Short mmCIF file of C-alpha atoms in Angstrom, two decimals:
data_model
loop_
_atom_site.label_atom_id
_atom_site.label_comp_id
_atom_site.label_asym_id
_atom_site.label_seq_id
_atom_site.Cartn_x
_atom_site.Cartn_y
_atom_site.Cartn_z
CA MET A 1 0.00 0.00 0.00
CA ASN A 2 2.84 2.40 0.75
CA GLY A 3 4.33 2.02 -2.74
CA LEU A 4 1.01 2.76 -4.42
CA ALA A 5 0.46 5.95 -2.45
CA GLY A 6 3.91 7.18 -3.46
CA ASP A 7 3.18 6.59 -7.16
CA GLU A 8 -0.01 8.66 -7.10
CA ARG A 9 1.39 11.64 -5.30
CA GLY A 10 0.68 14.87 -7.28
CA SER A 11 -1.63 13.18 -9.79
CA ILE A 12 -4.50 15.53 -8.91
CA LEU A 13 -2.43 18.62 -9.81
CA PRO A 14 -2.80 18.34 -13.64
CA LEU A 15 -6.55 17.77 -13.24
CA LEU A 16 -6.85 20.79 -10.95
CA ALA A 17 -4.83 22.93 -13.36
CA GLY A 18 -7.07 21.87 -16.25
CA TYR A 19 -10.26 22.69 -14.35
CA LEU A 20 -8.79 26.03 -13.29
CA ALA A 21 -7.92 26.91 -16.91
CA LEU A 22 -11.42 25.89 -18.03
CA ALA A 23 -13.04 27.97 -15.28
CA LEU A 24 -10.91 30.98 -16.22
CA ALA A 25 -11.88 30.64 -19.89
CA VAL A 26 -15.59 30.43 -18.97
CA VAL A 27 -15.32 33.55 -16.78
CA LEU A 28 -13.55 35.47 -19.56
CA VAL A 29 -16.17 34.46 -22.14
CA CYS A 30 -19.00 35.42 -19.76
CA VAL A 31 -17.50 38.82 -18.90
CA ASN A 32 -16.92 39.61 -22.58
CA GLY A 33 -20.39 38.30 -23.47
CA ILE A 34 -22.00 40.61 -20.92
CA ASP A 35 -19.96 43.53 -22.27
CA LEU A 36 -21.09 42.64 -25.81
CA LEU A 37 -24.74 42.58 -24.67
CA VAL A 38 -24.42 45.95 -22.92
CA THR A 39 -22.77 47.47 -25.99
CA GLN A 40 -25.54 46.14 -28.25
CA ARG A 41 -28.19 47.62 -25.94
CA ARG A 42 -26.37 50.96 -26.04
CA ILE A 43 -26.30 50.86 -29.85
CA ASP A 44 -30.03 49.97 -29.90
CA SER A 45 -30.81 52.99 -27.73
CA LEU A 46 -28.62 55.25 -29.84
CA ALA A 47 -30.36 54.08 -33.04
CA ASP A 48 -33.76 54.82 -31.45
CA ALA A 49 -32.57 58.29 -30.39
CA ALA A 50 -31.18 58.99 -33.87
CA ALA A 51 -34.45 57.89 -35.50
CA LEU A 52 -36.43 60.07 -33.10
CA ALA A 53 -34.24 63.06 -33.96
CA ALA A 54 -34.59 62.29 -37.67
CA SER A 55 -38.38 62.21 -37.42
CA ASP A 56 -38.24 65.75 -36.01
CA GLY A 57 -36.90 66.95 -39.35
CA PHE A 58 -40.37 67.50 -40.78
CA GLU A 59 -42.04 70.34 -42.58
CA ILE A 60 -45.71 71.24 -42.17
CA VAL A 61 -47.36 71.16 -45.58
CA PRO A 62 -50.79 72.74 -46.00
CA GLY A 63 -53.09 70.99 -48.42
CA PRO A 64 -56.70 70.96 -49.51
CA ALA A 65 -57.57 68.23 -47.01
CA GLY A 66 -55.73 69.94 -44.16
CA VAL A 67 -52.23 70.11 -42.82
CA THR A 68 -49.82 67.17 -43.30
CA LEU A 69 -46.26 66.45 -42.29
CA GLU A 70 -43.44 65.68 -44.66
CA LEU A 71 -39.91 64.73 -43.64
CA ASN A 72 -37.05 66.59 -45.23
CA PRO A 73 -34.31 64.02 -46.03
CA ALA A 74 -31.39 66.41 -45.52
CA THR A 75 -32.70 67.75 -42.21
CA ALA A 76 -33.54 64.25 -40.98
CA HIS A 77 -30.02 63.02 -41.78
CA ASP A 78 -28.37 66.05 -40.18
CA GLN A 79 -30.36 65.72 -36.96
CA ALA A 80 -29.67 61.98 -36.65
CA ALA A 81 -25.97 62.56 -37.35
CA GLU A 82 -25.82 65.21 -34.62
CA VAL A 83 -27.30 62.82 -32.04
CA VAL A 84 -24.73 60.17 -32.93
CA ARG A 85 -21.91 62.72 -32.96
CA VAL A 86 -22.58 63.97 -29.42
CA SER A 87 -23.10 60.49 -27.98
CA PRO A 88 -20.29 58.91 -25.97
CA GLY A 89 -18.37 56.16 -27.70
CA SER A 90 -17.21 55.62 -31.23
CA ALA A 91 -20.51 54.81 -32.96
CA TRP A 92 -21.21 56.08 -36.45
CA LEU A 93 -24.35 56.72 -38.46
CA VAL A 94 -24.70 54.22 -41.29
CA GLY A 95 -27.67 55.97 -42.84
CA VAL A 96 -31.15 57.42 -42.52
CA ASP A 97 -33.90 56.04 -44.72
CA LEU A 98 -37.30 57.66 -45.09
CA ASP A 99 -40.20 55.28 -45.40
CA GLY A 100 -43.06 57.43 -46.55
CA PRO A 101 -43.55 61.06 -45.70
CA THR A 102 -43.49 60.65 -41.90
CA THR A 103 -41.34 57.61 -41.00
CA ALA A 104 -37.58 57.69 -40.48
CA ARG A 105 -35.25 54.72 -39.99
CA ALA A 106 -31.77 55.38 -38.62
CA THR A 107 -29.06 52.72 -38.69
CA VAL A 108 -26.12 53.07 -36.31
CA ALA A 109 -23.00 50.88 -36.03
CA ASP A 110 -20.14 50.51 -33.58
CA LEU A 111 -17.05 48.32 -33.32
CA TRP A 112 -16.97 46.11 -30.22
CA GLU A 113 -13.62 45.00 -28.85
CA PRO A 114 -13.27 42.47 -26.00
CA LYS A 115 -12.45 44.20 -22.74
CA ILE A 116 -10.59 41.38 -21.02
CA LEU A 117 -8.12 39.04 -22.70
CA GLY A 118 -9.42 38.71 -26.24
CA ILE A 119 -7.70 35.34 -26.70
CA VAL A 120 -10.85 33.26 -26.22
CA VAL A 121 -13.32 35.56 -28.02
CA PRO A 122 -13.24 37.13 -31.50
CA ALA A 123 -11.91 40.67 -31.77
CA GLY A 124 -13.47 43.50 -33.72
CA VAL A 125 -17.16 42.66 -34.03
CA VAL A 126 -19.22 45.34 -35.80
CA LEU A 127 -22.59 45.81 -34.11
CA THR A 128 -25.46 47.49 -35.94
CA ALA A 129 -28.93 48.57 -34.87
CA THR A 130 -31.84 50.21 -36.64
CA GLY A 131 -34.38 52.47 -34.97
CA THR A 132 -37.70 53.61 -36.43
CA SER A 133 -39.69 56.69 -35.54
CA ARG A 134 -42.77 58.33 -37.01
CA ALA A 135 -43.77 61.98 -36.89
CA SER A 136 -47.46 62.67 -36.39
CA LEU A 137 -49.81 65.52 -35.68
CA ALA A 138 -51.58 65.28 -32.34
CA GLY A 139 -55.26 66.03 -32.18
#
């Protein structure tokens, strides 16, 4: 029995080191995954804000049936670009599309980089989000 115990001394160390490396990799992936999710939510909010600003770029057009709204493409783009420009981070405005006379869609993108040890996760993921907003007359 004594000879057997001497042969197995330290045999748990490689197993422990393997489990420790696996646990560390899981923690790194989870931390970076949470950061990716938070960044995507931030981009979603920024796209919604840019679309809302773009839908404020309307002109009031009188007509025979009453007053209507019509979005000005240049004004809508400028207002969405200003919202993205003053926002924190490195996001950029991909474009503003007008869908009809009162609906604006703003697409925003940002480059996500892993915050902690990018060895186990891909680097440089481009995140995009599209927000939609509609201008309307109340009443």
